mmCIF file with all atom_site columns, C-alpha atoms and ligand atoms in Angstrom:
data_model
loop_
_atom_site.group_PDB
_atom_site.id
_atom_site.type_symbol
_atom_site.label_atom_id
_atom_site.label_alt_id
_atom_site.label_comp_id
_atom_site.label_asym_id
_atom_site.label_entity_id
_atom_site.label_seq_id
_atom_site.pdbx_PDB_ins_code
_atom_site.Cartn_x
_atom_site.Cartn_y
_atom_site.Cartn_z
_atom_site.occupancy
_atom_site.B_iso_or_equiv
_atom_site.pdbx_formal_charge
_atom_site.auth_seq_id
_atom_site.auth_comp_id
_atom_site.auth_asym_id
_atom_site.auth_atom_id
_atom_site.pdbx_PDB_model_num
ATOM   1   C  CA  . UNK N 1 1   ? 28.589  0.927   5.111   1.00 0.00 ? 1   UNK N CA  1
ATOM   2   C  CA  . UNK N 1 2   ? 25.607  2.416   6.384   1.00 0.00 ? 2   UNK N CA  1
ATOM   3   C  CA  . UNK N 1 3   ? 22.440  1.584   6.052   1.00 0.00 ? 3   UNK N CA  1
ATOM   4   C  CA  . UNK N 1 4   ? 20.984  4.352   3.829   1.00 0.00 ? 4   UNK N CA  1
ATOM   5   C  CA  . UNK N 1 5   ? 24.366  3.565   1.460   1.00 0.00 ? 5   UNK N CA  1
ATOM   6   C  CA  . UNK N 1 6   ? 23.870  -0.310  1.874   1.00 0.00 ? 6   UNK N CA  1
ATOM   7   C  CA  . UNK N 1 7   ? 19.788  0.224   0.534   1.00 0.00 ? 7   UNK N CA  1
ATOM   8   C  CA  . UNK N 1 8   ? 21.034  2.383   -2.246  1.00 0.00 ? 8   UNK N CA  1
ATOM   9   C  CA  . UNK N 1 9   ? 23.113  -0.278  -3.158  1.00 0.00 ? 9   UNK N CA  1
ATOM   10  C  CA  . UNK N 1 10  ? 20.620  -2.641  -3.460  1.00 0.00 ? 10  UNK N CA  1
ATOM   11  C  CA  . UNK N 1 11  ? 18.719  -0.975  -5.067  1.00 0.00 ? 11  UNK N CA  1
ATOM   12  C  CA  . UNK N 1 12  ? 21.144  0.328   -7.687  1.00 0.00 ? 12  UNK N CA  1
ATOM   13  C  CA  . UNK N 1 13  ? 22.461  -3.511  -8.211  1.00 0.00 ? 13  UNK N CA  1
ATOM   14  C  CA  . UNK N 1 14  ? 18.889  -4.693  -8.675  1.00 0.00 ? 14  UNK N CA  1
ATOM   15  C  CA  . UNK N 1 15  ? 19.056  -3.268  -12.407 1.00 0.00 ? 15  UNK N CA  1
ATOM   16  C  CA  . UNK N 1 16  ? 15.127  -1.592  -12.045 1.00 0.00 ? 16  UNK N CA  1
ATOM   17  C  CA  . UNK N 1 17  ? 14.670  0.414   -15.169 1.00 0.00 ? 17  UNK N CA  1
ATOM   18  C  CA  . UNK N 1 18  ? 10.618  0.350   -15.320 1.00 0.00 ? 18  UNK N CA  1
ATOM   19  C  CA  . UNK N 1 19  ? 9.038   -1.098  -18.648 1.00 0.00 ? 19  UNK N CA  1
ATOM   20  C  CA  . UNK N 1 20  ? 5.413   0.556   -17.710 1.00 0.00 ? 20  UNK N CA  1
ATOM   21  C  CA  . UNK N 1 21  ? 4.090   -2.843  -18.387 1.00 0.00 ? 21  UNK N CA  1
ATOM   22  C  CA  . UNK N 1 22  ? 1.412   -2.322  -15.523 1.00 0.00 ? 22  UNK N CA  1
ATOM   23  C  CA  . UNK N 1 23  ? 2.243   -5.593  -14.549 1.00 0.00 ? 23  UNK N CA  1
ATOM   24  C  CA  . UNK N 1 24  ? 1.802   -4.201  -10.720 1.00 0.00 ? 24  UNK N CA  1
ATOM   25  C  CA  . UNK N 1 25  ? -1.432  -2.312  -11.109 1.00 0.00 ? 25  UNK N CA  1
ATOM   26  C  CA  . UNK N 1 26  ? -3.359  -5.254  -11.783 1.00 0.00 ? 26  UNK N CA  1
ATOM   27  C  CA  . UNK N 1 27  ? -4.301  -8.912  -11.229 1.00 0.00 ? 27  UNK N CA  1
ATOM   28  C  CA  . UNK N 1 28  ? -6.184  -10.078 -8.071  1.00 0.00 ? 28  UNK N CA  1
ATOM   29  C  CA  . UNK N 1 29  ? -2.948  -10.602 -5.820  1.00 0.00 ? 29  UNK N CA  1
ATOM   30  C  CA  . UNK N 1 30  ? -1.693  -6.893  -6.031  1.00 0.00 ? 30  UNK N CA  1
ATOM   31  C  CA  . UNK N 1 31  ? -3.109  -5.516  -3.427  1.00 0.00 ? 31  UNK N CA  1
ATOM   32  C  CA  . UNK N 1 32  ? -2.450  -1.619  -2.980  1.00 0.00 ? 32  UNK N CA  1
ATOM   33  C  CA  . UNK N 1 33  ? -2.420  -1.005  0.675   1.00 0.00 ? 33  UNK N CA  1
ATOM   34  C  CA  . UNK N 1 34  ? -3.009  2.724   1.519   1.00 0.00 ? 34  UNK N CA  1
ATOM   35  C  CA  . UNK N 1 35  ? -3.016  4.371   5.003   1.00 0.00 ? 35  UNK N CA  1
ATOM   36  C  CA  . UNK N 1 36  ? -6.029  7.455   5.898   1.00 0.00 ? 36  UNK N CA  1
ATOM   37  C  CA  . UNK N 1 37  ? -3.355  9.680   5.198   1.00 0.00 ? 37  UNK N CA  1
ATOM   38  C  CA  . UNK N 1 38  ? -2.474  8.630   1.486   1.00 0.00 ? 38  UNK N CA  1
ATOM   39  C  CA  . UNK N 1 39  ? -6.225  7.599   1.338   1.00 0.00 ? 39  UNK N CA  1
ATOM   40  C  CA  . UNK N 1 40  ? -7.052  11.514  1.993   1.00 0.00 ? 40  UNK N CA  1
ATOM   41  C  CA  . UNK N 1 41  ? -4.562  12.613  -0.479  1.00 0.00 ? 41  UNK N CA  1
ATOM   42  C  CA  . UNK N 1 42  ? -5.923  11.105  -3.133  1.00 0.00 ? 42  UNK N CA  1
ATOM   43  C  CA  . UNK N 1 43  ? -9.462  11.892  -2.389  1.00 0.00 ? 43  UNK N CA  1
ATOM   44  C  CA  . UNK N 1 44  ? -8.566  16.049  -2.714  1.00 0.00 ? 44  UNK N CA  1
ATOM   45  C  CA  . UNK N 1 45  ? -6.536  14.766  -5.940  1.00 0.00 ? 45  UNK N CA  1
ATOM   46  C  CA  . UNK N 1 46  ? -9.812  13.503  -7.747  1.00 0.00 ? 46  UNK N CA  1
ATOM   47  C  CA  . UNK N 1 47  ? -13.751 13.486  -7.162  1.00 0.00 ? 47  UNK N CA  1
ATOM   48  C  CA  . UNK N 1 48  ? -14.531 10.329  -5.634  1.00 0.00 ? 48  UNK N CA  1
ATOM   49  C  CA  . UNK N 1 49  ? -15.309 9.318   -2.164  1.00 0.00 ? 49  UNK N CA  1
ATOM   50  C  CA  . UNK N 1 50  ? -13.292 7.030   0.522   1.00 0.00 ? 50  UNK N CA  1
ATOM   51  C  CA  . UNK N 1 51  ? -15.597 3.663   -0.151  1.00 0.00 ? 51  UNK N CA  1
ATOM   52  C  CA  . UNK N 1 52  ? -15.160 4.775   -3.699  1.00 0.00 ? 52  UNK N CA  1
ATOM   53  C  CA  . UNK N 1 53  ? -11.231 4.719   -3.762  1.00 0.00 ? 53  UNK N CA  1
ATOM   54  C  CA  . UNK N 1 54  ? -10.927 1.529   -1.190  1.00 0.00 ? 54  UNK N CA  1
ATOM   55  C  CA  . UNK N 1 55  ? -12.371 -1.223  0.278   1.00 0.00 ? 55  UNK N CA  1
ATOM   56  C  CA  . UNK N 1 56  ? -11.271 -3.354  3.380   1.00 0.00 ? 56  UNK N CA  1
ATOM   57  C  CA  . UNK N 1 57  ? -8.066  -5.211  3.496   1.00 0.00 ? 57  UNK N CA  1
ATOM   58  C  CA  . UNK N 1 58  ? -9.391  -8.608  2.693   1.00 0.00 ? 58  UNK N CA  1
ATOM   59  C  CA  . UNK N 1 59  ? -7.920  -10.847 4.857   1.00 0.00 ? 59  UNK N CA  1
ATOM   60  C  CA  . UNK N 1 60  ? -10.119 -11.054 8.249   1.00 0.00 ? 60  UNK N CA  1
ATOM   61  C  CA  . UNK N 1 61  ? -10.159 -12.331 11.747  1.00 0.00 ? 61  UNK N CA  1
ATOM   62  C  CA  . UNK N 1 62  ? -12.575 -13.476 13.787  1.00 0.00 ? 62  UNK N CA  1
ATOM   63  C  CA  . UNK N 1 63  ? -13.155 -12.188 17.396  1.00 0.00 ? 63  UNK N CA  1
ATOM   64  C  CA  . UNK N 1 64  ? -16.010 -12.355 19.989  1.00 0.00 ? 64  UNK N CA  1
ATOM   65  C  CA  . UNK N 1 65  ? -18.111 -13.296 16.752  1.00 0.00 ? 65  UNK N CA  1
ATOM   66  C  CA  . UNK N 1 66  ? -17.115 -10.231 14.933  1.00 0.00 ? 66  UNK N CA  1
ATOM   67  C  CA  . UNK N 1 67  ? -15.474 -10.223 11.930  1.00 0.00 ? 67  UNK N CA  1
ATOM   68  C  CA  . UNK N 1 68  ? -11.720 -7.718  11.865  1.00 0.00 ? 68  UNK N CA  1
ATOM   69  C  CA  . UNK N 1 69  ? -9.492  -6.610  9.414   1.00 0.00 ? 69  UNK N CA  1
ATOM   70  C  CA  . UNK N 1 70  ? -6.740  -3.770  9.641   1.00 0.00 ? 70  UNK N CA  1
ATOM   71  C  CA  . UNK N 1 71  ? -6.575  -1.070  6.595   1.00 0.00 ? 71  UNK N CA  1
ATOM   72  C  CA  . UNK N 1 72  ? -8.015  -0.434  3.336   1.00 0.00 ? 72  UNK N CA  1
ATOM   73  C  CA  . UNK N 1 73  ? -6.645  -1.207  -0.104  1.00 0.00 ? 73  UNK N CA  1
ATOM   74  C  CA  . UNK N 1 74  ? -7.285  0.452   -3.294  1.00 0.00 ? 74  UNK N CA  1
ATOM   75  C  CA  . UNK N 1 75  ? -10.554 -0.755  -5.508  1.00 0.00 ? 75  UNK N CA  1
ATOM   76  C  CA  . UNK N 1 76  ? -9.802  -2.658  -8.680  1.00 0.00 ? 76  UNK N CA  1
ATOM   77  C  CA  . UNK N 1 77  ? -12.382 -2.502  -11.379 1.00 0.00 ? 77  UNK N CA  1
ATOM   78  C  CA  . UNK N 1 78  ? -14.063 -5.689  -13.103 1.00 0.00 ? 78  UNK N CA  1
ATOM   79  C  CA  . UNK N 1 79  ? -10.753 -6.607  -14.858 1.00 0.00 ? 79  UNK N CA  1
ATOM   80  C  CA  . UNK N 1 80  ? -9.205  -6.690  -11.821 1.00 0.00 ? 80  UNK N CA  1
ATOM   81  C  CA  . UNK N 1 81  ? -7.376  -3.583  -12.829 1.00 0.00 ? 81  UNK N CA  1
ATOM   82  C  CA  . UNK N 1 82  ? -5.950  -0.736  -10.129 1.00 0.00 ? 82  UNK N CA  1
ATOM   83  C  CA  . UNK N 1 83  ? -9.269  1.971   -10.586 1.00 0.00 ? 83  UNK N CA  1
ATOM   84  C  CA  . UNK N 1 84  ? -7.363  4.333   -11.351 1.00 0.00 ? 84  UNK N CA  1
ATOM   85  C  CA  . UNK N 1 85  ? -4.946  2.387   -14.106 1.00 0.00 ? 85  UNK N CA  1
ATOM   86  C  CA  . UNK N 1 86  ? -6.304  3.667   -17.349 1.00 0.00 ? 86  UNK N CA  1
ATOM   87  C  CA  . UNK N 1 87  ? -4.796  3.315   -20.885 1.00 0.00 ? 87  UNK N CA  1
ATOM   88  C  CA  . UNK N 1 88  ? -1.909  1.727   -18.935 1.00 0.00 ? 88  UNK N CA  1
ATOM   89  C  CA  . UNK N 1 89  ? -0.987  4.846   -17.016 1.00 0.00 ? 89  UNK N CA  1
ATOM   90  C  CA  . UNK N 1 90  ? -1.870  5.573   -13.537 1.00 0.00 ? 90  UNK N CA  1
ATOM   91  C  CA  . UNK N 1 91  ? -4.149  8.694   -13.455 1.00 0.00 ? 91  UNK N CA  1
ATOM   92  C  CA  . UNK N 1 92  ? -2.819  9.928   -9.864  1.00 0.00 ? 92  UNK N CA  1
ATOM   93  C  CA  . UNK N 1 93  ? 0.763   9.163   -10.542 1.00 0.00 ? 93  UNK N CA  1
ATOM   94  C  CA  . UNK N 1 94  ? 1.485   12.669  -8.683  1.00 0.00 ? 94  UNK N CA  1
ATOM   95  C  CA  . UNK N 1 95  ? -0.469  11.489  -5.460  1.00 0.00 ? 95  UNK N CA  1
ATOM   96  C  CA  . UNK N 1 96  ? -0.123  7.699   -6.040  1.00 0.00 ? 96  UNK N CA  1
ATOM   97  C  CA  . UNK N 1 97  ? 0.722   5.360   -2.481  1.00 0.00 ? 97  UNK N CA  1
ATOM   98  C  CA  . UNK N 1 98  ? 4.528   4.358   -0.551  1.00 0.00 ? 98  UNK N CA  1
ATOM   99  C  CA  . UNK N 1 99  ? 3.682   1.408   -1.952  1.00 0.00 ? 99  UNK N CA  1
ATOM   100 C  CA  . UNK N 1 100 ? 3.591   2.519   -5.825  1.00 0.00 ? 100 UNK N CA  1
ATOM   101 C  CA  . UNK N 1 101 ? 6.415   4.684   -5.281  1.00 0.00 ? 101 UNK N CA  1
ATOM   102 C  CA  . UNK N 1 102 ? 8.861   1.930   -4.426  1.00 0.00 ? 102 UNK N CA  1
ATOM   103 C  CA  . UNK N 1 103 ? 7.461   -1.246  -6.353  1.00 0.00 ? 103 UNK N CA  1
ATOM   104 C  CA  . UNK N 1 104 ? 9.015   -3.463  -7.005  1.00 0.00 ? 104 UNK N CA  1
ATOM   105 C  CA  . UNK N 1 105 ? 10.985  -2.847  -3.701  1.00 0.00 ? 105 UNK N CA  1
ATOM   106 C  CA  . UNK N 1 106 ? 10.175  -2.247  0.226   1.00 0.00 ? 106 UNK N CA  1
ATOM   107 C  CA  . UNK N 1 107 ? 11.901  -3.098  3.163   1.00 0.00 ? 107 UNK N CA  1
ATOM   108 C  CA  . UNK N 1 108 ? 10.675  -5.172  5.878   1.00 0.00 ? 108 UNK N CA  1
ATOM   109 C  CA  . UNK N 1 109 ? 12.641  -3.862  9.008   1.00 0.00 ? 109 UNK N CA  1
ATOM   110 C  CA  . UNK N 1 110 ? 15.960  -3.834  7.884   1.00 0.00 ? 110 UNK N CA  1
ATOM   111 C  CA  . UNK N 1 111 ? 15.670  -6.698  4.925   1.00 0.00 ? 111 UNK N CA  1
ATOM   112 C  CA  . UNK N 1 112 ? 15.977  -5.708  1.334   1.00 0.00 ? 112 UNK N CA  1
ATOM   113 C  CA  . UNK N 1 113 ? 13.056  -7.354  -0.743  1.00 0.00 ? 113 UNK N CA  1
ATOM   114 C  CA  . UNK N 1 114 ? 12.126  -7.075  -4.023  1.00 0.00 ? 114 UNK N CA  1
ATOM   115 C  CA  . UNK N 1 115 ? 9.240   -8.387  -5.761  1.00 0.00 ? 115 UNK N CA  1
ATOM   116 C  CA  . UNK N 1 116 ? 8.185   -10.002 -9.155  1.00 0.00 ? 116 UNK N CA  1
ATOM   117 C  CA  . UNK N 1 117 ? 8.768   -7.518  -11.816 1.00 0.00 ? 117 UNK N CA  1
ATOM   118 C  CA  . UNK N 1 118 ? 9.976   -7.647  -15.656 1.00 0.00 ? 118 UNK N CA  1
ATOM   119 C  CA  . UNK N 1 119 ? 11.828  -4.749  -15.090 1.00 0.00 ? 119 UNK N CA  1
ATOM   120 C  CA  . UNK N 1 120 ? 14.381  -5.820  -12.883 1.00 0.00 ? 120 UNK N CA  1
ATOM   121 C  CA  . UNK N 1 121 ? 17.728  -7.378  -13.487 1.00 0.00 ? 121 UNK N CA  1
ATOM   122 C  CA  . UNK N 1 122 ? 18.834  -5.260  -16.431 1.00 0.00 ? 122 UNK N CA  1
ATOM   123 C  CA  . UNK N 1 123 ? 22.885  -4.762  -16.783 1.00 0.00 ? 123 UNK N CA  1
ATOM   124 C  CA  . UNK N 1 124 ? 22.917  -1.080  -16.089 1.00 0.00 ? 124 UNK N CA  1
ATOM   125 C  CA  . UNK N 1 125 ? 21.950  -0.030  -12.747 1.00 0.00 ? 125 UNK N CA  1
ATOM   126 C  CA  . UNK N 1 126 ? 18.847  1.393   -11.436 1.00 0.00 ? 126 UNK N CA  1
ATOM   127 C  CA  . UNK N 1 127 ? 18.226  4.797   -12.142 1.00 0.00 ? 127 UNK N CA  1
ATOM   128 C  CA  . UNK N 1 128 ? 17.314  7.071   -9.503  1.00 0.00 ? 128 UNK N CA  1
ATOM   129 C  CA  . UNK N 1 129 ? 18.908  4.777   -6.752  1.00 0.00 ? 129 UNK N CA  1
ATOM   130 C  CA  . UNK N 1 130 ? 19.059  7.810   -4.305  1.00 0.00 ? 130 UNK N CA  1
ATOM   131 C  CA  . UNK N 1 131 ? 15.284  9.003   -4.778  1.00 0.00 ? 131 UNK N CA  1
ATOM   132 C  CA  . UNK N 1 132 ? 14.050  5.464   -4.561  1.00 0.00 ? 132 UNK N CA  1
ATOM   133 C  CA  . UNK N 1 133 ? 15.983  5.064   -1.101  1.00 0.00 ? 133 UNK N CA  1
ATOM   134 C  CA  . UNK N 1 134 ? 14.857  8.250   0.175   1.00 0.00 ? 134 UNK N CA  1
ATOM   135 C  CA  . UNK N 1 135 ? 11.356  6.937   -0.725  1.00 0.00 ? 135 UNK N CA  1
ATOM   136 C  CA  . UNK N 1 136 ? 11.593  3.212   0.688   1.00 0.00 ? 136 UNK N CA  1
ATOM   137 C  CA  . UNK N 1 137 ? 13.038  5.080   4.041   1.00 0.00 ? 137 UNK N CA  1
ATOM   138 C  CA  . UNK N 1 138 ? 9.742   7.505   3.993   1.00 0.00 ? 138 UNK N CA  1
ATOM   139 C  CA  . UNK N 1 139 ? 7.314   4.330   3.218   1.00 0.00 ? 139 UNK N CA  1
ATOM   140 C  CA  . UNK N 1 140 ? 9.079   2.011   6.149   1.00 0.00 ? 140 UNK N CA  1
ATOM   141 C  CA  . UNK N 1 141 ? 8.295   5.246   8.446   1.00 0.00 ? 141 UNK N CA  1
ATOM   142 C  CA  . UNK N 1 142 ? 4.926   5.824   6.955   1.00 0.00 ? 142 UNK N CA  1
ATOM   143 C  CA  . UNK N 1 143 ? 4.213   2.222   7.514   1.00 0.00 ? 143 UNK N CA  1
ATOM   144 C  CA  . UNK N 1 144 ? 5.417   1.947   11.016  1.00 0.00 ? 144 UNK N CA  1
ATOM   145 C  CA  . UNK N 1 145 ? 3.262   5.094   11.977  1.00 0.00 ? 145 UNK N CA  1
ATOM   146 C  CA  . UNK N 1 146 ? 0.565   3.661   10.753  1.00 0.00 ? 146 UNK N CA  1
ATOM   147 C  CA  . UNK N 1 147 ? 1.358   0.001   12.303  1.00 0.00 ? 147 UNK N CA  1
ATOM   148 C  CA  . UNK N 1 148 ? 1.308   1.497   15.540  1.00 0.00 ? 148 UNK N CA  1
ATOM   149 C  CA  . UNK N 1 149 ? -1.270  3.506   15.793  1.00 0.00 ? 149 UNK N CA  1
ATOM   150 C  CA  . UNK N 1 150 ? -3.771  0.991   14.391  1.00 0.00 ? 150 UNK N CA  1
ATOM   151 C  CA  . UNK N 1 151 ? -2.680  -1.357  17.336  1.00 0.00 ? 151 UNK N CA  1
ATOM   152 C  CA  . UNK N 1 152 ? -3.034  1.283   19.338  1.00 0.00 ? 152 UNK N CA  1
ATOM   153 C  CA  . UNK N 1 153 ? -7.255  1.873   18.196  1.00 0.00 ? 153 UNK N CA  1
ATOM   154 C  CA  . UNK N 1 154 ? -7.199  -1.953  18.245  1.00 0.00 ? 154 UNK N CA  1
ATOM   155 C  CA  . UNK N 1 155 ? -6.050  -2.049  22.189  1.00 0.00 ? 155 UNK N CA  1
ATOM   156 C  CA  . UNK N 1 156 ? -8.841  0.970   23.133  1.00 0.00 ? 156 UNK N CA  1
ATOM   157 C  CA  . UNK N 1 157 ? -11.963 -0.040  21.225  1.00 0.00 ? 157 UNK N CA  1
ATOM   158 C  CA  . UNK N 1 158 ? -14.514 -2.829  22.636  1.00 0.00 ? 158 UNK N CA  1
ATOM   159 C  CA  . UNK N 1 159 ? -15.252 -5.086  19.820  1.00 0.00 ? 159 UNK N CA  1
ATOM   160 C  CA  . UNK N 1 160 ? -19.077 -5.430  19.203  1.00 0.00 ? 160 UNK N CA  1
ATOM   161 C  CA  . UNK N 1 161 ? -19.958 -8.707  19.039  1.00 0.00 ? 161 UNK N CA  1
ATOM   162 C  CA  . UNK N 1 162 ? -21.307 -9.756  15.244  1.00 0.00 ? 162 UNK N CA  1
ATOM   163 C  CA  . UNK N 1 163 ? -19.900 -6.002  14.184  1.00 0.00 ? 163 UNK N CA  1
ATOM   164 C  CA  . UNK N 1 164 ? -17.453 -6.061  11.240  1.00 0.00 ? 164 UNK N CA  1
ATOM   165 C  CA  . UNK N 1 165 ? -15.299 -3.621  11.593  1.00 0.00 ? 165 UNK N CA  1
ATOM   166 C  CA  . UNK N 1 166 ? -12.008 -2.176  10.107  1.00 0.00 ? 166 UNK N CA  1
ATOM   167 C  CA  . UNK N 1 167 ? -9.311  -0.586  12.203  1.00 0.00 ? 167 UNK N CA  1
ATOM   168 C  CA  . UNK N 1 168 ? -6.671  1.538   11.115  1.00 0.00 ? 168 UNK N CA  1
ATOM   169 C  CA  . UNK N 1 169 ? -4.684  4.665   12.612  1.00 0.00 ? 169 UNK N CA  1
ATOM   170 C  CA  . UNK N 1 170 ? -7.999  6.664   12.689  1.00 0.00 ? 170 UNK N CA  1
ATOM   171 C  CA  . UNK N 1 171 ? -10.396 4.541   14.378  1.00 0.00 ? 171 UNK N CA  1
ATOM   172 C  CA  . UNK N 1 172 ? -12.409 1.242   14.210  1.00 0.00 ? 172 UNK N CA  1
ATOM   173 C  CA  . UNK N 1 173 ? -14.795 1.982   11.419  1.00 0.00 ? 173 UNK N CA  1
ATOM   174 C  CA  . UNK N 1 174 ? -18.278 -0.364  11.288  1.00 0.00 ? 174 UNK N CA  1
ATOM   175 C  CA  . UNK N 1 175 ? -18.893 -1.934  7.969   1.00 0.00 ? 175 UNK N CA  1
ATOM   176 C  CA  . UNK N 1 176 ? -22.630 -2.567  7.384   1.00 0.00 ? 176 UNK N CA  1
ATOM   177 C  CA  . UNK N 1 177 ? -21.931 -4.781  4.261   1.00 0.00 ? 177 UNK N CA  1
ATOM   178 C  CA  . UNK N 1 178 ? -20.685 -8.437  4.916   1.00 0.00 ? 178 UNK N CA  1
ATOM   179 C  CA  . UNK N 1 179 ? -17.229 -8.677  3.302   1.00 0.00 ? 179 UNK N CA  1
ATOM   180 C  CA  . UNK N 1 180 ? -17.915 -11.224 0.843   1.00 0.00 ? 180 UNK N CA  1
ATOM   181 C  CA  . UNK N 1 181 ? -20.689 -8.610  -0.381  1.00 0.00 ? 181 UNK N CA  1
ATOM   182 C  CA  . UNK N 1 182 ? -17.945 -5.566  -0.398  1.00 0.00 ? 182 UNK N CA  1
HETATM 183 S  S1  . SF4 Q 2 .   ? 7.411   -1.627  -11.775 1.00 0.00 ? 201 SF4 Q S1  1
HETATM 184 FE FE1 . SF4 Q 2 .   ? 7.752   -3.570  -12.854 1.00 0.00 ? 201 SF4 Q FE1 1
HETATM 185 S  S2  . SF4 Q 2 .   ? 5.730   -4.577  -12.941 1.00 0.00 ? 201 SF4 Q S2  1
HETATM 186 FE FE2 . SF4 Q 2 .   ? 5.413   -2.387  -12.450 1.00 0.00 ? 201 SF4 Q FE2 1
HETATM 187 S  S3  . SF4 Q 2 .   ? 5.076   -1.359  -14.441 1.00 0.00 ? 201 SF4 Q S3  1
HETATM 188 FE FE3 . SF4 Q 2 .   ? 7.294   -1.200  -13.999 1.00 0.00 ? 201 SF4 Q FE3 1
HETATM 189 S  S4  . SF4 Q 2 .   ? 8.200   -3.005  -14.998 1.00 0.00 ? 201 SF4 Q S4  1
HETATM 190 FE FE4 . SF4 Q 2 .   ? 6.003   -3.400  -14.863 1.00 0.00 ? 201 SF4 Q FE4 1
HETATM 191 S  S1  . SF4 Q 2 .   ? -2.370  3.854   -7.890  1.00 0.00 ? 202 SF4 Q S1  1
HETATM 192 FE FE1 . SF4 Q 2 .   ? -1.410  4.061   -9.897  1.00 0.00 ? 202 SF4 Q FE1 1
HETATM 193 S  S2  . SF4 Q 2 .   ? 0.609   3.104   -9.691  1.00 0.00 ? 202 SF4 Q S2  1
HETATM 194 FE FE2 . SF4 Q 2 .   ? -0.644  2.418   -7.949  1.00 0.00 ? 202 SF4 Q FE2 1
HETATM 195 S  S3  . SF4 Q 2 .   ? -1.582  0.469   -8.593  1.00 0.00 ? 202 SF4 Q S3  1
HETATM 196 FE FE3 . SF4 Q 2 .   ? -3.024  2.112   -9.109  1.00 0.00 ? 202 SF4 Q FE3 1
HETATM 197 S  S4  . SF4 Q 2 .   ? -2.576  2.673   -11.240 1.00 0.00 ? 202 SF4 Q S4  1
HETATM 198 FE FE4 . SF4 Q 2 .   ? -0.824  1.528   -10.447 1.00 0.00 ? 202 SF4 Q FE4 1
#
């Protein structure tokens, strides 16, 4: 089998029929990473600005007393909702991330993972088992595009010492706010 037929399979076996509980637009440990290019999409989808659709990935390293992270994930309001989940529906479901697209599945390398969701393990099979594989295959892509290139800015900038800066496939971008403040 190959592997496009052997993900599809997967995915159809994992019984996914989505009970738009939400469950994965919210709570502090769903984080929605988003790459410049998905970040851009959605910012000529609605009327806010970059630091007003993400903040730094939140998980940082220190070098040459500067403080690093690598990408940007989506804001979550006070309730530690997705910003843009409202009334339980996502308001840029057209132009929403890979990574809504394909929840509760991705695929790291070539291993099939899925994560916690309700609406998994049903008796039928997944619905839409060929569109979902076409979009876990564009989001492993996407995601290796944007892995690369980011080490790439990582290798070619000179970290300032005491800077905090994020790097992704665009640049290295100076934060004046200290993280725990963001
Ligand atoms: S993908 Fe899963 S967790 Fe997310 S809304 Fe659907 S059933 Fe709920
Ligand atoms: S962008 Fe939409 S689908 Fe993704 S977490 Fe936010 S509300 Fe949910």
């Amino acid at each position: 089998m190959d592997e496009i037929a052997l993900i599809r399979t997967c995915v159809e076996e994992a019984g996914f029929h989505c009970l738009c509980c939400s469950a994965c637009c919210s709570g502090d440990n769903n984080e929605v990473m988003v790459s410049p290019p998905e970040i851009q999409t959605i910012m000529d989808a609605v009327d806010l600005a970059w630091n007003e659709i993400v903040e730094p990935y939140p998980e940082w390293i220190t070098e040459t007393d500067a403080r690093i992270t690598f990408g940007w994930v989506i804001r979550r309001s006070a309730d530690s909702n997705c910003i843009f989940l409202k009334n339980n529906r996502c308001t840029i479901y057209q132009n929403r991330p890979h990574i809504c697209r394909t929840y509760p599945f991705m695929l790291d390398d070539t291993e099939f993972i899925i994560s916690e969701c309700p609406g998994c393990k049903a008796k039928e099979k997944t619905k839409d088992a060929e569109e979902i594989t076409k979009d876990l295959l564009r989001r492993r892509d996407a995601e290796d595009e944007e892995f690369s290139l980011t080490q790439k800015q990582y290798q070619k900038h000179s970290i300032i010492s005491g800077s905090t800066i994020v790097f992704d496939s665009r640049g290295a971008h100076l934060i004046t706010i200290p993280p725990e403040k963001l």
